[in-house]
Tab-separated table of C-alpha atoms and ligand atoms in Angstrom:
chain	number	residue	atom	x	y	z
X	1	MET	CA	94.610	104.247	101.982
X	2	LEU	CA	96.218	101.078	100.713
X	3	HIS	CA	95.145	101.640	97.089
X	4	THR	CA	93.751	104.577	95.149
X	5	ASN	CA	90.371	102.900	94.592
X	6	ILE	CA	89.657	102.890	98.343
X	7	GLY	CA	88.263	106.000	100.052
X	8	VAL	CA	85.970	107.435	102.715
X	9	ASN	CA	82.916	109.606	101.988
X	10	ALA	CA	81.253	112.394	103.947
X	11	ALA	CA	79.003	109.896	105.752
X	12	GLY	CA	82.120	108.183	107.141
X	13	HIS	CA	81.522	105.135	104.957
X	14	LEU	CA	84.186	103.270	103.065
X	15	THR	CA	84.007	103.710	99.314
X	16	PHE	CA	85.380	101.318	96.729
X	17	ALA	CA	85.797	102.338	93.089
X	18	GLY	CA	83.901	105.476	94.075
X	19	VAL	CA	80.835	103.621	95.397
X	20	ASP	CA	79.614	103.602	99.019
X	21	THR	CA	80.189	100.064	100.314
X	22	THR	CA	77.257	100.271	102.757
X	23	GLU	CA	74.917	100.898	99.816
X	24	LEU	CA	76.358	97.916	97.951
X	25	ALA	CA	75.915	95.724	101.027
X	26	ALA	CA	72.307	96.888	101.430
X	27	ARG	CA	71.541	96.292	97.766
X	28	PHE	CA	73.310	92.973	97.181
X	29	GLY	CA	73.700	91.469	100.680
X	30	THR	CA	76.801	90.100	102.386
X	31	PRO	CA	79.181	88.426	102.199
X	32	LEU	CA	79.863	90.085	98.893
X	33	TYR	CA	82.780	90.141	96.480
X	34	LEU	CA	83.337	93.454	94.723
X	35	LEU	CA	85.411	93.787	91.587
X	36	ASP	CA	86.575	97.184	90.350
X	37	GLU	CA	86.409	96.573	86.608
X	38	ASP	CA	88.059	99.889	85.792
X	39	ARG	CA	91.049	98.850	87.880
X	40	VAL	CA	91.261	95.442	86.160
X	41	ARG	CA	91.203	97.203	82.787
X	42	ALA	CA	93.883	99.656	83.861
X	43	ARG	CA	96.156	96.860	85.093
X	44	ALA	CA	95.610	94.809	81.932
X	45	ARG	CA	96.329	97.829	79.744
X	46	GLU	CA	99.499	98.568	81.679
X	47	TYR	CA	100.877	95.121	80.821
X	48	VAL	CA	99.633	95.089	77.217
X	49	GLN	CA	100.919	98.546	76.338
X	50	THR	CA	104.263	98.305	78.100
X	51	MET	CA	104.995	94.935	76.527
X	52	ARG	CA	104.011	96.274	73.108
X	53	GLU	CA	106.313	99.239	73.546
X	54	CYS	CA	109.465	97.558	74.762
X	55	MET	CA	109.366	93.941	73.619
X	56	PRO	CA	109.507	92.274	70.181
X	57	GLU	CA	106.372	92.031	68.072
X	58	GLY	CA	103.995	89.350	69.299
X	59	SER	CA	104.883	89.900	72.960
X	60	VAL	CA	101.720	89.753	75.038
X	61	PRO	CA	100.571	89.122	78.601
X	62	LEU	CA	98.372	86.123	79.363
X	63	TYR	CA	95.782	86.538	82.086
X	64	ALA	CA	96.248	83.662	84.537
X	65	GLY	CA	92.609	82.794	85.073
X	66	LYS	CA	93.279	80.661	88.098
X	67	ALA	CA	93.479	83.912	90.106
X	68	LEU	CA	89.837	84.725	89.334
X	69	SER	CA	87.823	82.794	86.796
X	70	PHE	CA	84.247	83.579	85.815
X	71	ALA	CA	82.813	84.415	82.416
X	72	GLY	CA	82.787	88.184	82.862
X	73	ILE	CA	86.490	88.480	83.635
X	74	TYR	CA	87.448	86.934	80.278
X	75	ARG	CA	85.354	89.554	78.476
X	76	VAL	CA	87.237	92.276	80.317
X	77	VAL	CA	90.819	91.038	79.922
X	78	CYS	CA	90.370	89.914	76.298
X	79	SER	CA	88.892	93.257	75.321
X	80	GLU	CA	92.020	94.878	76.750
X	81	GLY	CA	94.212	92.728	74.525
X	82	MET	CA	95.400	90.033	76.917
X	83	ASN	CA	95.597	86.373	75.947
X	84	ILE	CA	94.555	83.799	78.502
X	85	ASP	CA	96.133	81.069	80.543
X	86	VAL	CA	93.723	78.206	81.264
X	87	VAL	CA	94.378	75.234	83.523
X	88	SER	CA	91.368	72.959	83.278
X	89	GLN	CA	88.416	72.003	81.157
X	90	GLY	CA	86.318	74.176	83.450
X	91	GLU	CA	88.412	77.276	82.780
X	92	ILE	CA	88.397	76.582	79.040
X	93	ALA	CA	84.623	76.128	79.046
X	94	THR	CA	84.163	79.333	81.053
X	95	ALA	CA	86.335	81.362	78.689
X	96	LEU	CA	84.583	79.850	75.648
X	97	ALA	CA	81.189	80.675	77.174
X	98	ALA	CA	82.382	84.276	77.462
X	99	GLY	CA	83.165	84.267	73.741
X	100	ALA	CA	86.961	84.153	74.136
X	101	ASP	CA	88.895	83.100	71.049
X	102	PRO	CA	90.402	79.634	71.717
X	103	ALA	CA	93.385	80.567	69.543
X	104	ARG	CA	94.341	83.003	72.309
X	105	MET	CA	94.281	80.323	75.024
X	106	PHE	CA	97.352	78.683	76.506
X	107	PHE	CA	96.627	75.422	78.286
X	108	HIS	CA	98.665	74.967	81.468
X	109	GLY	CA	98.753	72.449	84.268
X	110	ASN	CA	100.988	69.652	85.496
X	111	ASN	CA	98.430	66.916	85.001
X	112	LYS	CA	96.064	67.510	82.128
X	113	THR	CA	93.887	64.437	81.802
X	114	ASP	CA	93.435	62.654	78.470
X	115	ALA	CA	89.829	63.858	78.428
X	116	GLU	CA	90.920	67.474	78.960
X	117	ILE	CA	93.588	67.211	76.281
X	118	ALA	CA	91.043	65.856	73.791
X	119	TYR	CA	88.559	68.568	74.791
X	120	ALA	CA	91.137	71.337	74.335
X	121	ILE	CA	92.214	70.030	70.940
X	122	LYS	CA	88.624	69.617	69.798
X	123	ASN	CA	87.943	73.198	70.831
X	124	LYS	CA	91.047	74.468	69.024
X	125	VAL	CA	92.937	75.803	72.035
X	126	GLY	CA	95.904	77.597	70.454
X	127	HIS	CA	98.782	76.419	72.594
X	128	PHE	CA	99.561	73.771	75.161
X	129	ILE	CA	102.279	74.282	77.730
X	130	VAL	CA	103.523	70.735	78.022
X	131	ASP	CA	104.612	69.898	81.540
X	132	GLY	CA	106.504	66.613	81.179
X	133	PHE	CA	107.415	63.584	79.115
X	134	ASP	CA	104.206	61.645	79.642
X	135	GLU	CA	102.166	64.622	78.571
X	136	LEU	CA	104.263	65.084	75.461
X	137	CYS	CA	103.184	61.637	74.282
X	138	ALA	CA	99.590	62.179	75.362
X	139	VAL	CA	99.226	65.482	73.487
X	140	ASP	CA	101.017	64.116	70.415
X	141	ARG	CA	98.686	61.097	70.365
X	142	ALA	CA	95.558	63.249	70.786
X	143	ALA	CA	96.714	65.640	68.056
X	144	ALA	CA	97.345	62.658	65.753
X	145	GLU	CA	93.856	61.325	66.448
X	146	ALA	CA	92.346	64.730	65.692
X	147	GLY	CA	94.519	65.088	62.596
X	148	VAL	CA	96.058	68.389	63.707
X	149	ILE	CA	99.491	69.784	64.448
X	150	GLN	CA	99.299	71.229	67.950
X	151	ARG	CA	101.464	74.213	68.853
X	152	VAL	CA	103.192	73.675	72.183
X	153	LEU	CA	105.588	75.335	74.597
X	154	LEU	CA	107.748	73.285	76.928
X	155	ARG	CA	107.690	74.035	80.620
X	156	LEU	CA	111.127	74.029	82.194
X	157	THR	CA	112.043	74.514	85.844
X	158	PRO	CA	114.995	76.878	86.098
X	159	GLY	CA	115.150	76.392	89.853
X	160	ILE	CA	114.993	80.017	90.881
X	161	ASP	CA	113.751	80.724	94.366
X	162	PRO	CA	112.022	84.089	93.889
X	163	HIS	CA	112.199	84.912	97.569
X	164	THR	CA	115.941	84.500	97.958
X	165	PHE	CA	116.776	85.420	94.330
X	166	LYS	CA	119.013	82.353	94.136
X	167	ALA	CA	119.271	79.682	91.524
X	168	VAL	CA	119.013	76.374	93.303
X	169	ASN	CA	120.914	74.166	90.931
X	170	THR	CA	119.404	70.929	92.051
X	171	GLY	CA	116.114	72.516	91.017
X	172	MET	CA	113.389	73.747	93.293
X	173	ASP	CA	111.732	70.561	94.281
X	174	CYS	CA	108.251	70.777	92.811
X	175	GLN	CA	105.838	68.884	90.615
X	176	PHE	CA	105.881	71.400	87.766
X	177	GLY	CA	107.821	71.260	84.536
X	178	VAL	CA	111.073	69.512	83.676
X	179	GLN	CA	114.266	70.298	85.593
X	180	MET	CA	117.102	71.797	83.565
X	181	ASP	CA	119.154	68.575	83.621
X	182	GLY	CA	116.385	66.872	81.644
X	183	ALA	CA	115.549	69.848	79.440
X	184	MET	CA	117.554	68.869	76.352
X	185	ARG	CA	116.094	65.365	76.311
X	186	PHE	CA	112.615	66.913	76.760
X	187	LEU	CA	113.190	69.195	73.784
X	188	SER	CA	114.613	66.373	71.676
X	189	GLU	CA	111.632	64.160	72.355
X	190	ALA	CA	109.243	67.023	71.654
X	191	LEU	CA	110.908	67.729	68.333
X	192	GLU	CA	110.443	64.064	67.393
X	193	CYS	CA	106.672	64.248	67.934
X	194	GLU	CA	105.112	64.409	64.501
X	195	HIS	CA	101.936	66.118	65.591
X	196	LEU	CA	103.510	68.789	67.759
X	197	SER	CA	105.060	72.041	66.690
X	198	VAL	CA	107.379	73.299	69.423
X	199	VAL	CA	107.134	77.077	69.302
X	200	GLY	CA	108.441	78.152	72.661
X	201	LEU	CA	109.749	77.625	76.152
X	202	HIS	CA	108.079	78.430	79.432
X	203	CYS	CA	109.005	78.864	83.058
X	204	HIS	CA	107.191	80.203	86.107
X	205	ILE	CA	109.207	81.029	89.190
X	206	GLY	CA	106.544	81.677	91.822
X	207	SER	CA	104.173	84.254	93.186
X	208	GLN	CA	104.135	87.520	95.186
X	209	VAL	CA	107.464	88.589	93.637
X	210	PHE	CA	108.152	92.275	94.274
X	211	ASP	CA	111.144	92.779	92.024
X	212	ALA	CA	112.150	91.761	88.477
X	213	GLN	CA	115.491	90.298	89.560
X	214	PRO	CA	114.338	86.653	89.864
X	215	PHE	CA	112.721	86.977	86.417
X	216	LEU	CA	116.073	88.177	85.055
X	217	ASP	CA	117.836	85.231	86.702
X	218	ALA	CA	115.280	82.830	85.241
X	219	ALA	CA	115.632	84.486	81.817
X	220	ASP	CA	119.407	83.935	81.963
X	221	ILE	CA	118.916	80.233	82.556
X	222	MET	CA	116.348	80.021	79.758
X	223	LEU	CA	118.605	81.943	77.344
X	224	GLY	CA	121.507	79.673	78.253
X	225	PHE	CA	119.326	76.711	77.394
X	226	MET	CA	118.266	78.369	74.132
X	227	GLN	CA	121.909	78.694	73.194
X	228	ASP	CA	122.497	74.967	73.822
X	229	ALA	CA	119.290	74.116	71.990
X	230	LEU	CA	120.411	76.111	68.969
X	231	THR	CA	123.830	74.449	68.908
X	232	MET	CA	122.680	70.923	69.599
X	233	ARG	CA	119.291	70.804	67.903
X	234	GLY	CA	119.120	73.853	65.679
X	235	PHE	CA	116.057	74.853	67.685
X	236	ILE	CA	114.939	78.498	67.710
X	237	PRO	CA	111.894	79.335	69.861
X	238	GLU	CA	109.492	82.058	68.722
X	239	LEU	CA	108.142	82.524	72.234
X	240	LEU	CA	109.736	82.809	75.637
X	241	ASP	CA	107.118	82.721	78.376
X	242	LEU	CA	108.472	83.877	81.726
X	243	GLY	CA	105.335	83.113	83.722
X	244	GLY	CA	103.488	85.148	86.302
X	245	GLY	CA	104.044	86.269	89.804
X	246	PHE	CA	104.361	90.014	90.352
X	247	GLY	CA	103.407	90.872	93.907
X	248	VAL	CA	100.645	93.108	95.190
X	249	ARG	CA	100.237	95.196	98.288
X	250	TYR	CA	97.937	93.502	100.803
X	251	THR	CA	98.963	95.573	103.824
X	252	GLU	CA	100.855	98.784	104.459
X	253	ALA	CA	103.961	96.659	105.067
X	254	ASP	CA	104.052	95.466	101.427
X	255	PRO	CA	105.820	97.575	98.801
X	256	HIS	CA	104.237	98.957	95.636
X	257	VAL	CA	105.500	97.350	92.439
X	258	ASP	CA	106.013	99.652	89.477
X	259	ILE	CA	104.976	97.050	86.925
X	260	PRO	CA	105.801	98.989	83.736
X	261	ALA	CA	109.293	99.707	85.097
X	262	GLU	CA	109.852	96.042	85.994
X	263	ILE	CA	108.584	94.916	82.576
X	264	ARG	CA	111.065	97.272	80.926
X	265	ARG	CA	113.878	95.757	82.997
X	266	ILE	CA	112.885	92.287	81.822
X	267	ALA	CA	112.669	93.458	78.196
X	268	ALA	CA	116.103	95.094	78.253
X	269	HIS	CA	117.658	92.093	79.971
X	270	VAL	CA	116.286	89.536	77.495
X	271	ARG	CA	117.236	91.720	74.517
X	272	GLU	CA	120.786	92.108	75.799
X	273	GLY	CA	121.078	88.462	76.814
X	274	ALA	CA	119.859	87.241	73.431
X	275	SER	CA	122.178	89.519	71.508
X	276	LYS	CA	125.167	88.606	73.706
X	277	ARG	CA	124.566	84.942	72.940
X	278	GLY	CA	123.873	85.539	69.260
X	279	LEU	CA	120.271	84.385	69.596
X	280	PHE	CA	117.146	85.411	67.726
X	281	GLU	CA	115.167	87.553	70.179
X	282	PRO	CA	111.942	85.734	70.958
X	283	ALA	CA	108.589	87.368	71.626
X	284	ILE	CA	107.998	87.424	75.363
X	285	MET	CA	104.961	86.396	77.306
X	286	LEU	CA	104.194	87.094	80.946
X	287	GLU	CA	101.340	85.462	82.851
X	288	PRO	CA	100.040	87.824	85.518
X	289	GLY	CA	97.075	86.717	87.580
X	290	ARG	CA	97.264	88.288	91.011
X	291	SER	CA	98.638	91.644	89.838
X	292	ILE	CA	95.731	92.038	87.394
X	293	VAL	CA	92.849	91.397	89.776
X	294	ALA	CA	93.977	91.458	93.421
X	295	ASP	CA	93.654	95.162	94.232
X	296	ALA	CA	90.522	95.321	92.076
X	297	GLY	CA	88.805	93.142	94.668
X	298	MET	CA	87.214	93.773	98.039
X	299	THR	CA	85.027	91.561	100.231
X	300	LEU	CA	82.224	92.900	102.423
X	301	TYR	CA	81.105	91.075	105.551
X	302	THR	CA	78.537	91.777	108.267
X	303	VAL	CA	79.588	91.447	111.886
X	304	GLY	CA	77.597	88.907	113.883
X	305	GLN	CA	78.961	87.798	117.225
X	306	VAL	CA	81.334	90.020	119.209
X	307	LYS	CA	83.247	88.354	122.068
X	308	PRO	CA	85.452	90.667	124.113
X	309	GLY	CA	88.405	88.745	125.538
X	310	THR	CA	88.475	88.312	129.289
X	311	LEU	CA	91.418	87.356	131.510
X	312	GLY	CA	93.954	88.121	128.795
X	313	ALA	CA	92.217	86.021	126.131
X	314	LYS	CA	91.853	87.442	122.634
X	315	SER	CA	88.736	89.255	121.521
X	316	TYR	CA	86.836	87.815	118.604
X	317	VAL	CA	84.556	89.366	116.044
X	318	SER	CA	82.834	86.834	113.807
X	319	VAL	CA	81.608	87.690	110.330
X	320	ASP	CA	79.199	86.014	107.914
X	321	GLY	CA	81.923	84.617	105.632
X	322	GLY	CA	85.525	83.524	106.070
X	323	MET	CA	87.425	80.475	104.871
X	324	SER	CA	84.542	79.414	102.649
X	325	ASP	CA	84.968	82.539	100.488
X	326	ASP	CA	88.678	83.084	101.229
X	327	PRO	CA	90.795	80.174	102.450
X	328	ARG	CA	94.103	82.044	102.129
X	329	PHE	CA	94.611	82.680	105.850
X	330	ALA	CA	93.822	79.076	106.677
X	331	LEU	CA	96.083	77.808	103.877
X	332	TYR	CA	99.140	79.968	104.373
X	333	GLY	CA	98.520	82.650	106.953
X	334	ALA	CA	97.849	85.346	104.349
X	335	ARG	CA	97.601	88.887	105.713
X	336	TYR	CA	94.943	91.416	104.819
X	337	THR	CA	93.850	94.930	105.630
X	338	VAL	CA	90.405	95.141	107.266
X	339	TYR	CA	88.323	98.332	107.338
X	340	PRO	CA	85.323	99.166	109.542
X	341	ALA	CA	83.387	100.093	106.416
X	342	SER	CA	80.255	101.489	108.055
X	343	ARG	CA	82.104	103.513	110.738
X	344	MET	CA	85.355	104.681	109.220
X	345	ASN	CA	85.645	107.696	111.517
X	346	GLY	CA	85.104	105.811	114.785
X	347	GLU	CA	87.944	105.534	117.267
X	348	LYS	CA	89.665	102.195	116.731
X	349	ASP	CA	89.882	101.085	120.342
X	350	PHE	CA	89.058	97.373	120.060
X	351	VAL	CA	91.789	94.968	118.940
X	352	CYS	CA	90.499	91.609	117.864
X	353	THR	CA	90.774	88.553	115.678
X	354	VAL	CA	88.230	88.684	112.882
X	355	ALA	CA	86.963	85.130	112.523
X	356	GLY	CA	84.812	83.447	109.932
X	357	ARG	CA	81.730	81.358	110.467
X	358	CYS	CA	82.946	77.844	109.784
X	359	CYS	CA	83.434	75.194	112.442
X	360	GLU	CA	87.240	75.369	112.421
X	361	SER	CA	89.417	77.360	114.802
X	362	GLY	CA	91.607	78.086	111.759
X	363	ASP	CA	88.796	79.982	110.062
X	364	VAL	CA	90.314	83.416	110.557
X	365	VAL	CA	90.076	86.462	108.296
X	366	ALA	CA	92.746	88.554	110.009
X	367	GLU	CA	94.455	88.945	113.382
X	368	ASN	CA	95.216	92.046	115.469
X	369	VAL	CA	92.611	94.149	113.742
X	370	ALA	CA	91.763	97.460	115.434
X	371	LEU	CA	88.066	98.369	115.094
X	372	PRO	CA	85.812	101.029	116.625
X	373	SER	CA	84.032	98.971	119.335
X	374	PRO	CA	82.305	96.596	116.936
X	375	ARG	CA	78.599	95.767	117.128
X	376	ARG	CA	76.401	93.208	115.489
X	377	GLY	CA	75.350	94.571	112.082
X	378	ASP	CA	78.524	96.590	111.413
X	379	LEU	CA	79.970	96.257	107.956
X	380	LEU	CA	83.595	95.160	107.584
X	381	ALA	CA	85.585	95.276	104.353
X	382	VAL	CA	88.645	93.226	103.529
X	383	ALA	CA	90.762	94.855	100.842
X	384	VAL	CA	92.730	93.259	98.008
X	385	THR	CA	90.693	90.081	97.747
X	386	GLY	CA	90.402	90.000	93.951
X	387	ALA	CA	92.858	87.138	93.477
X	388	TYR	CA	92.623	83.596	94.845
X	389	ASN	CA	89.450	84.276	96.844
X	390	PHE	CA	86.462	83.667	94.562
X	391	SER	CA	88.514	81.068	92.686
X	392	MET	CA	89.395	79.173	95.872
X	393	ALA	CA	86.006	79.389	97.581
X	394	SER	CA	84.278	76.247	98.780
X	395	ASN	CA	80.979	75.089	100.194
X	396	TYR	CA	82.483	73.931	103.472
X	397	ASN	CA	79.754	73.795	106.112
X	398	ARG	CA	77.326	73.922	103.169
X	399	VAL	CA	77.848	77.684	103.068
X	400	CYS	CA	76.597	79.324	99.874
X	401	ARG	CA	79.233	81.241	97.967
X	402	PRO	CA	78.810	85.029	97.753
X	403	ALA	CA	77.723	87.022	94.736
X	404	LEU	CA	80.355	88.938	92.791
X	405	VAL	CA	79.458	92.495	91.824
X	406	MET	CA	81.378	94.364	89.154
X	407	LEU	CA	81.852	98.125	89.423
X	408	ARG	CA	82.440	100.209	86.361
X	409	GLY	CA	82.227	103.990	86.131
X	410	GLY	CA	80.366	104.074	89.455
X	411	GLU	CA	77.735	101.571	88.254
X	412	ALA	CA	77.265	98.171	89.887
X	413	ARG	CA	76.103	94.998	88.197
X	414	VAL	CA	76.123	91.346	89.194
X	415	GLY	CA	78.920	89.343	87.562
X	416	VAL	CA	78.115	86.109	89.395
X	417	ARG	CA	74.888	85.697	91.334
X	418	ARG	CA	74.833	84.500	94.934
X	419	GLU	CA	74.695	80.745	95.361
X	420	THR	CA	71.508	79.333	96.893
X	421	PRO	CA	70.822	76.218	98.949
X	422	GLU	CA	68.964	74.909	95.864
X	423	ASP	CA	72.204	75.213	93.872
X	424	LEU	CA	73.942	73.134	96.516
X	425	ILE	CA	71.311	70.421	96.540
X	426	SER	CA	70.915	70.363	92.764
X	427	ARG	CA	73.728	67.849	92.298
X	428	ASP	CA	72.643	65.545	95.095
X	429	VAL	CA	70.913	62.370	93.988
X	430	ILE	CA	67.930	61.826	96.249
X	431	GLU	CA	66.520	58.332	95.836
G	1	PLP	C1	99.864	80.791	89.278
G	1	PLP	C2	100.504	80.926	87.969
G	1	PLP	C3	100.493	82.158	87.324
G	1	PLP	C4	99.923	83.413	87.937
G	1	PLP	O1	100.638	83.791	89.057
G	1	PLP	P1	100.291	85.165	89.824
G	1	PLP	O2	101.129	85.125	91.022
G	1	PLP	O3	98.839	85.120	90.118
G	1	PLP	O4	100.636	86.263	88.885
G	1	PLP	C5	101.025	82.228	86.054
G	1	PLP	N1	101.560	81.134	85.457
G	1	PLP	C6	101.587	79.923	86.057
G	1	PLP	C7	102.166	78.773	85.344
G	1	PLP	C8	101.072	79.781	87.336
G	1	PLP	O5	101.107	78.593	87.928
């Protein structure tokens, strides 16, 4: 099986986190998001403990909530010792509702609105990651109005392409952070802001990275900048945040990442790099999202229409969800592993495209899936849907979003209830 939390029981049913998926589907309905809480905790602990062991005091992982944000997840990751990365007023409000300590929040995003900045300051969010010059002024002004000194990190763009492991010196063209050629001016302006305390530097190189090498390359560029910043401005950061992005295994073709081993490589590299340059060794932060929750997730669907292909056309199996609960295939052709959850021992003789239920030919769950001659009512499971599924879901076609059920120690409980048509209509103004 793709991950150790996936199995098959004596009835030939798929199990997830030790629980029979057909029983979960019968009890909670489909489509249904499952979240293996024990797995989330194990992943969180792996980051927290490894970073504690091999990095300077104060080093800590931030959970990137954009991967999966609902109140319950903040309870889980905070209780395991992670801090949290928030990107909007909605994420801040969700984490606060879960009782998360705002001092442990780091506010990200390339376009925080003035209202969001004021909200975050009012609610005592610990750190802002400032994304550009305009925002520097906006946060400084808001901090002045609130009569506080706001701790900030500066987001720089080291221009590493994580998928070729190359530094692109012109900078990867993107809307995030400040390119290295503007970094010293960014720092200088930040240091001039009377209501900001610049405590660190941040970069984020990308996502689905299977190897620490691009993080090491990015760290080199950041350390080089720290050396210049020390010489030119006498600036010494307490924190170096290297962002998120470790990859996860969606299909058998993807490698496993040994996260503790990769974290140790990063730790050793930064330590060595800092000492070589005569720099104070900063505490390190990493911002994993996907690698904390992805393989803790699974989505269950019920098969509806089955259309065997004739005259060389593809066969289609349509399920009761799709792009409305997981737009990743439609957005960027994401690949998944699909299991015939209710008939795991059947002979997989039917190759098909598993399609969703929305009125778009691009609403596909997965292609070239082999299933035991599927029938209406069969249960299908899509593995590794914990990240960027729930958080990217929509109400396209006025489809109600699924419930999310958390599994812990073999027990199931609802983390987010299923959306109802009444929920959808509740914001409509009917004159
Ligand atoms: C998306 C993002 C992350 C999380 O990335 P994953 O690939 O989910 O680990 C962390 N930090 C920043 C700034 C991001 O944009």
